[in-house]
mmCIF file of C-alpha atoms in Angstrom:
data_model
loop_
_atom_site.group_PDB
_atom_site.id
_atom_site.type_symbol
_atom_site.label_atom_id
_atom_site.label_comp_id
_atom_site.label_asym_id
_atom_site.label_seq_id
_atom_site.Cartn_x
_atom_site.Cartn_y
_atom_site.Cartn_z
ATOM 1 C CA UNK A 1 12.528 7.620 -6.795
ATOM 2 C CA UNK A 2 10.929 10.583 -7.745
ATOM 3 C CA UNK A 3 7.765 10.310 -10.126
ATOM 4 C CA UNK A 4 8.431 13.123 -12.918
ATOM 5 C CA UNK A 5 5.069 13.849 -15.065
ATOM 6 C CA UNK A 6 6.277 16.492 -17.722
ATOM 7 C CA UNK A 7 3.923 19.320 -18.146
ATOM 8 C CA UNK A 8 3.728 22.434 -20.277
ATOM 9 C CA UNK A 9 3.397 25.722 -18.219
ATOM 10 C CA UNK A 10 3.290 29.386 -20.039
ATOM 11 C CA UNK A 11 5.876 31.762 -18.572
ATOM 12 C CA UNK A 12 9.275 32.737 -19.060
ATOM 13 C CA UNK A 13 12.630 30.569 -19.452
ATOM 14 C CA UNK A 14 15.814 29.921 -21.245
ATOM 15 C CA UNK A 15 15.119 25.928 -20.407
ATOM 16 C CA UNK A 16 14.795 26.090 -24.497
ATOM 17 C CA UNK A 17 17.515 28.204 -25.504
ATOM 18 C CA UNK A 18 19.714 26.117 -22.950
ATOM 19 C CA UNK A 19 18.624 23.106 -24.619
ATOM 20 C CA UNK A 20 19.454 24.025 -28.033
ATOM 21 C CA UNK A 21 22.928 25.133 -27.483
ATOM 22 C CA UNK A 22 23.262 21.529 -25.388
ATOM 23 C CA UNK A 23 23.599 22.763 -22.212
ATOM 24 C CA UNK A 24 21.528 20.756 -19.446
ATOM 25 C CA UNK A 25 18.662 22.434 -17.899
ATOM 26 C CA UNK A 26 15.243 21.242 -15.699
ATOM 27 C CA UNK A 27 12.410 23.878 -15.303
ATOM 28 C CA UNK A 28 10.772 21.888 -12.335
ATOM 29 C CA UNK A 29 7.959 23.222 -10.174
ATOM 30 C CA UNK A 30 7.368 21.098 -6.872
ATOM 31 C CA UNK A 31 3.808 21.429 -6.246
ATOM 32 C CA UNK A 32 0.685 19.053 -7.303
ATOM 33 C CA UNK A 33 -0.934 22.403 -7.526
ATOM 34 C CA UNK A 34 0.284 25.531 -9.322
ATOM 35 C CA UNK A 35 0.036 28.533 -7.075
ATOM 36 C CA UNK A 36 3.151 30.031 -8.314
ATOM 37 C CA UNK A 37 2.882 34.199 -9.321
ATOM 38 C CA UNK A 38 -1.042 34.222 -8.115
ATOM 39 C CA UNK A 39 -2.052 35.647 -4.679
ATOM 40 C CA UNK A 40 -1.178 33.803 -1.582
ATOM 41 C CA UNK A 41 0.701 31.612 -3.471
ATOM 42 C CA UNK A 42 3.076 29.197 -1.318
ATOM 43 C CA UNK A 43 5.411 26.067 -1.313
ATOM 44 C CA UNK A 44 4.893 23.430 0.595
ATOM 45 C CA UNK A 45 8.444 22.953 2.654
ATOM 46 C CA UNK A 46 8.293 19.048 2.135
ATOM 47 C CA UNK A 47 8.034 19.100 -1.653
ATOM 48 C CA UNK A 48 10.721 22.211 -1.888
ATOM 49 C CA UNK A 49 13.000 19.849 -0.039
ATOM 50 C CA UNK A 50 12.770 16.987 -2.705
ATOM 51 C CA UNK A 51 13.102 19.605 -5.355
ATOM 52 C CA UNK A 52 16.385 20.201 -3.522
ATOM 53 C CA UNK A 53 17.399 16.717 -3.624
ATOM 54 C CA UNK A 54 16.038 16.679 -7.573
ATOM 55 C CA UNK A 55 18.472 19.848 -8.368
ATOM 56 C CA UNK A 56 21.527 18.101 -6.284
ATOM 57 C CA UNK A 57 21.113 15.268 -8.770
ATOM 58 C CA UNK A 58 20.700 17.628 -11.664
ATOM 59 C CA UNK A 59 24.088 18.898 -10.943
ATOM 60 C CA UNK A 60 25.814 15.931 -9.811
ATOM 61 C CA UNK A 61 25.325 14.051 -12.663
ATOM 62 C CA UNK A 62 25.499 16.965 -15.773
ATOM 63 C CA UNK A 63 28.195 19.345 -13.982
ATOM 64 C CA UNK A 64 30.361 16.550 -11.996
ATOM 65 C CA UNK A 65 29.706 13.013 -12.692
ATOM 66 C CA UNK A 66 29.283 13.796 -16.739
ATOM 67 C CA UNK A 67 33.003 15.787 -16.516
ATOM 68 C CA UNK A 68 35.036 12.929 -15.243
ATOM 69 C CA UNK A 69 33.277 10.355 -18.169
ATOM 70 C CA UNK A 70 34.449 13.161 -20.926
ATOM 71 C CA UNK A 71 30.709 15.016 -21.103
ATOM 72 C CA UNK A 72 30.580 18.782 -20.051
ATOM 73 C CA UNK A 73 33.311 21.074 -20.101
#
């Protein structure tokens, strides 16, 4: 399992707007340290790969799984 610690970041998303008209979304950054839009920043290649694996079950679930149960569209 993956451990998920919600956080708030500032920046820019339509994770909200999403929301409110009920349509699933995850604004997920992998890293124990936020590097992201600062110089050098990088991902490390083992946590992009279970942010992968969290966006395959994102999908799977809200966009396939949810469909055949009578959820999304």
């Amino acid at each position: 399992k993956m451990k998920i610690k919600p956080i708030t970041l500032a920046g820019n998303s339509v994770a909200k707007e999403f929301s409110e008209a009920d349509i699933p979304s995850i604004v997920h950054y992998p890293m124990k340290k936020i590097t992201a839009h600062e110089p050098n920043e990088y991902v490390i290649i083992k946590d992009m790969i279970k942010t992968v694996a969290l966006y395959q079950k994102f999908f799977e679930f809200f966009f396939f799984t949810s469909q055949k149960k009578g959820g999304l569209a």
